[in-house]
Amino acid sequence: MTVRREVRPLAVASGAGASGTVPGSPAMASERSRQRMIAALRSAGIRDADVLLAMDRVARHLFVDPALASRAYEDVALPIGHGQTISRPSTVARMIETVAAPIPAAQRRKAKVLEVGTGCGYQAAVLAAMFGEVISIERLRGLQDNARANLRALRLPNLRLVFGDGRLGAPSAAPFDAIVVAAAGDAIPEDLLLQMKVPSRLIAPIEASGRQSLHLVERVGPDSWHLTVLDAVRFVPLRAGTV
Ligand code: SAH
């Protein structure tokens, strides 16, 4: 499958407007960096055309502090305030590609996805560029306010930010076609397992004996879940309650 190139970026640096980028402008520089990031994701084995397209469309530099914007397209985690971090692009891509894999391209625009850990809102925006409806939960009010501000210009009517403890999921919106957890707990919360559609996938970093790894859960029946342990990762902790 090839990446459709005609789609305009969802957000560009100020001054360029929605119709394109001005040659020599910061928006143009960030577009080039973003294209390098997409090339690096391909080399790292990301194949899903929808993931690559969504990450090409969402301007990651607008989600980090301006002082860090020049590093926004490197494959690194960056601080986003309140002691939290935005995940590295390759991790975002890998998680979304993994949960999306069984969802046929034609179904993705109708799929409902839950994210736990909005952070700066970057991954939520990527998900919203790819799926029909996205609900993203954050437990730190200050970060949720930042995410809302970061996301405003993107005007994503299919993205809903929820303030709460994401370990409880979003029961009123369940079941979900995919769930992505962006913070590491010691187990996958049972509420989330029960809010998965049959069949569907969930991905979450899990910490055991000081090491974290991505866990892929496939719900294969009403009472049946299948677990696969994937790559080693480094995420901030999944915490209870709200602040
Ligand atoms: N997806 C984010 C990365 C967020 S870092 C991005 O693109 O920026 C993980 C986030 O999970 C942090 O903001 C942290 O506050 C949040 N978090 C931790 N425990 C949580 C919980 N129980 N419910 C909701 N959010 C939680």
PDB file of C-alpha atoms in Angstrom, residues 93-209:
ATOM      1  CA  ALA A  93       3.873   4.125  15.693  1.00  0.00           C
ATOM      2  CA  ARG A  94       4.527   0.610  16.904  1.00  0.00           C
ATOM      3  CA  MET A  95       1.707   0.681  19.479  1.00  0.00           C
ATOM      4  CA  ILE A  96      -0.862   2.056  17.060  1.00  0.00           C
ATOM      5  CA  GLU A  97       0.216  -0.266  14.241  1.00  0.00           C
ATOM      6  CA  THR A  98      -0.110  -3.247  16.566  1.00  0.00           C
ATOM      7  CA  VAL A  99      -3.631  -2.499  17.807  1.00  0.00           C
ATOM      8  CA  ALA A 100      -4.817  -1.461  14.333  1.00  0.00           C
ATOM      9  CA  ALA A 101      -3.465  -4.543  12.534  1.00  0.00           C
ATOM     10  CA  PRO A 102      -6.655  -6.618  12.568  1.00  0.00           C
ATOM     11  CA  ILE A 103      -8.948  -3.671  11.739  1.00  0.00           C
ATOM     12  CA  PRO A 104      -9.463  -3.552   7.952  1.00  0.00           C
ATOM     13  CA  ALA A 105      -8.671  -0.182   6.347  1.00  0.00           C
ATOM     14  CA  ALA A 106     -12.325   0.360   5.462  1.00  0.00           C
ATOM     15  CA  GLN A 107     -13.411  -0.149   9.100  1.00  0.00           C
ATOM     16  CA  ARG A 108     -10.928   2.242  10.702  1.00  0.00           C
ATOM     17  CA  ARG A 109     -13.014   5.345  10.017  1.00  0.00           C
ATOM     18  CA  LYS A 110     -15.813   3.752  12.035  1.00  0.00           C
ATOM     19  CA  ALA A 111     -13.646   2.331  14.816  1.00  0.00           C
ATOM     20  CA  LYS A 112     -13.809   3.640  18.389  1.00  0.00           C
ATOM     21  CA  VAL A 113     -10.491   3.834  20.228  1.00  0.00           C
ATOM     22  CA  LEU A 114      -9.567   4.539  23.860  1.00  0.00           C
ATOM     23  CA  GLU A 115      -6.269   6.080  24.947  1.00  0.00           C
ATOM     24  CA  VAL A 116      -5.211   6.090  28.607  1.00  0.00           C
ATOM     25  CA  GLY A 117      -2.751   8.930  29.311  1.00  0.00           C
ATOM     26  CA  THR A 118      -3.438  11.962  27.071  1.00  0.00           C
ATOM     27  CA  GLY A 119      -0.213  13.690  28.130  1.00  0.00           C
ATOM     28  CA  CYS A 120       0.416  16.514  25.654  1.00  0.00           C
ATOM     29  CA  GLY A 121      -2.225  15.137  23.281  1.00  0.00           C
ATOM     30  CA  TYR A 122       0.129  14.064  20.482  1.00  0.00           C
ATOM     31  CA  GLN A 123      -0.781  10.396  20.318  1.00  0.00           C
ATOM     32  CA  ALA A 124      -4.469  11.295  20.729  1.00  0.00           C
ATOM     33  CA  ALA A 125      -4.194  13.499  17.629  1.00  0.00           C
ATOM     34  CA  VAL A 126      -2.500  10.713  15.658  1.00  0.00           C
ATOM     35  CA  LEU A 127      -5.240   8.296  16.698  1.00  0.00           C
ATOM     36  CA  ALA A 128      -7.933  10.818  15.755  1.00  0.00           C
ATOM     37  CA  ALA A 129      -6.337  11.253  12.317  1.00  0.00           C
ATOM     38  CA  MET A 130      -6.731   7.526  11.797  1.00  0.00           C
ATOM     39  CA  PHE A 131      -9.869   6.306  13.556  1.00  0.00           C
ATOM     40  CA  GLY A 132     -13.531   7.291  13.656  1.00  0.00           C
ATOM     41  CA  GLU A 133     -13.844   8.201  17.314  1.00  0.00           C
ATOM     42  CA  VAL A 134     -11.159   8.615  19.977  1.00  0.00           C
ATOM     43  CA  ILE A 135     -11.585   9.032  23.717  1.00  0.00           C
ATOM     44  CA  SER A 136      -8.454   9.960  25.656  1.00  0.00           C
ATOM     45  CA  ILE A 137      -8.269  10.046  29.449  1.00  0.00           C
ATOM     46  CA  GLU A 138      -5.780  12.008  31.582  1.00  0.00           C
ATOM     47  CA  ARG A 139      -5.499  12.123  35.390  1.00  0.00           C
ATOM     48  CA  LEU A 140      -3.454  15.358  35.712  1.00  0.00           C
ATOM     49  CA  ARG A 141      -5.640  18.422  35.219  1.00  0.00           C
ATOM     50  CA  GLY A 142      -2.706  20.658  34.245  1.00  0.00           C
ATOM     51  CA  LEU A 143      -1.621  18.316  31.484  1.00  0.00           C
ATOM     52  CA  GLN A 144      -5.144  17.914  30.203  1.00  0.00           C
ATOM     53  CA  ASP A 145      -5.404  21.728  29.957  1.00  0.00           C
ATOM     54  CA  ASN A 146      -2.148  21.797  27.964  1.00  0.00           C
ATOM     55  CA  ALA A 147      -3.374  19.020  25.682  1.00  0.00           C
ATOM     56  CA  ARG A 148      -6.602  20.903  25.055  1.00  0.00           C
ATOM     57  CA  ALA A 149      -4.628  24.027  24.114  1.00  0.00           C
ATOM     58  CA  ASN A 150      -2.264  22.026  21.852  1.00  0.00           C
ATOM     59  CA  LEU A 151      -5.173  20.332  20.109  1.00  0.00           C
ATOM     60  CA  ARG A 152      -7.440  23.335  19.630  1.00  0.00           C
ATOM     61  CA  ALA A 153      -5.963  24.443  16.285  1.00  0.00           C
ATOM     62  CA  LEU A 154      -6.233  20.931  14.880  1.00  0.00           C
ATOM     63  CA  ARG A 155     -10.033  20.931  15.250  1.00  0.00           C
ATOM     64  CA  LEU A 156     -10.538  17.213  15.644  1.00  0.00           C
ATOM     65  CA  PRO A 157     -14.275  16.804  16.259  1.00  0.00           C
ATOM     66  CA  ASN A 158     -13.856  13.036  16.652  1.00  0.00           C
ATOM     67  CA  LEU A 159     -11.504  13.370  19.668  1.00  0.00           C
ATOM     68  CA  ARG A 160     -12.928  13.624  23.190  1.00  0.00           C
ATOM     69  CA  LEU A 161     -10.669  14.397  26.160  1.00  0.00           C
ATOM     70  CA  VAL A 162     -11.833  13.008  29.485  1.00  0.00           C
ATOM     71  CA  PHE A 163     -10.467  13.912  32.924  1.00  0.00           C
ATOM     72  CA  GLY A 164     -10.303  10.866  35.200  1.00  0.00           C
ATOM     73  CA  ASP A 165      -8.529   7.696  36.221  1.00  0.00           C
ATOM     74  CA  GLY A 166      -7.988   5.860  32.961  1.00  0.00           C
ATOM     75  CA  ARG A 167      -7.590   2.536  34.770  1.00  0.00           C
ATOM     76  CA  LEU A 168     -11.385   2.573  34.958  1.00  0.00           C
ATOM     77  CA  GLY A 169     -11.717   3.149  31.210  1.00  0.00           C
ATOM     78  CA  ALA A 170     -14.728   4.977  29.821  1.00  0.00           C
ATOM     79  CA  PRO A 171     -17.655   2.626  30.492  1.00  0.00           C
ATOM     80  CA  SER A 172     -20.277   4.845  28.871  1.00  0.00           C
ATOM     81  CA  ALA A 173     -18.379   4.807  25.560  1.00  0.00           C
ATOM     82  CA  ALA A 174     -17.341   1.109  25.660  1.00  0.00           C
ATOM     83  CA  PRO A 175     -16.802  -1.306  23.976  1.00  0.00           C
ATOM     84  CA  PHE A 176     -13.698  -0.216  22.064  1.00  0.00           C
ATOM     85  CA  ASP A 177     -12.189  -1.519  18.832  1.00  0.00           C
ATOM     86  CA  ALA A 178      -8.730  -0.772  20.242  1.00  0.00           C
ATOM     87  CA  ILE A 179      -7.198   0.451  23.520  1.00  0.00           C
ATOM     88  CA  VAL A 180      -3.759   2.079  23.894  1.00  0.00           C
ATOM     89  CA  VAL A 181      -2.334   2.612  27.385  1.00  0.00           C
ATOM     90  CA  ALA A 182       0.505   5.160  27.513  1.00  0.00           C
ATOM     91  CA  ALA A 183       1.675   4.650  31.125  1.00  0.00           C
ATOM     92  CA  ALA A 184       3.137   1.574  32.821  1.00  0.00           C
ATOM     93  CA  GLY A 185       1.226  -0.311  35.518  1.00  0.00           C
ATOM     94  CA  ASP A 186       1.988  -3.647  37.145  1.00  0.00           C
ATOM     95  CA  ALA A 187      -1.023  -5.304  35.515  1.00  0.00           C
ATOM     96  CA  ILE A 188      -3.645  -4.509  32.908  1.00  0.00           C
ATOM     97  CA  PRO A 189      -6.678  -3.073  34.700  1.00  0.00           C
ATOM     98  CA  GLU A 190      -9.642  -5.449  34.557  1.00  0.00           C
ATOM     99  CA  ASP A 191     -12.055  -2.648  33.595  1.00  0.00           C
ATOM    100  CA  LEU A 192     -10.051  -2.113  30.417  1.00  0.00           C
ATOM    101  CA  LEU A 193     -10.115  -5.822  29.554  1.00  0.00           C
ATOM    102  CA  LEU A 194     -13.890  -5.794  29.918  1.00  0.00           C
ATOM    103  CA  GLN A 195     -14.257  -2.703  27.723  1.00  0.00           C
ATOM    104  CA  MET A 196     -12.594  -4.400  24.739  1.00  0.00           C
ATOM    105  CA  LYS A 197     -14.825  -5.398  21.835  1.00  0.00           C
ATOM    106  CA  VAL A 198     -14.784  -9.077  20.853  1.00  0.00           C
ATOM    107  CA  PRO A 199     -12.485  -9.352  18.947  1.00  0.00           C
ATOM    108  CA  SER A 200     -10.096  -6.433  19.537  1.00  0.00           C
ATOM    109  CA  ARG A 201      -6.631  -5.544  20.770  1.00  0.00           C
ATOM    110  CA  LEU A 202      -5.178  -3.600  23.697  1.00  0.00           C
ATOM    111  CA  ILE A 203      -1.553  -2.582  24.115  1.00  0.00           C
ATOM    112  CA  ALA A 204       0.015  -1.447  27.372  1.00  0.00           C
ATOM    113  CA  PRO A 205       3.468  -1.177  28.951  1.00  0.00           C
ATOM    114  CA  ILE A 206       3.688  -3.395  32.036  1.00  0.00           C
ATOM    115  CA  GLU A 207       6.378  -3.208  34.702  1.00  0.00           C
ATOM    116  CA  ALA A 208       7.669  -6.340  36.422  1.00  0.00           C
ATOM    117  CA  SER A 209      10.837  -6.561  38.565  1.00  0.00           C
TER     118      SER A 209
END
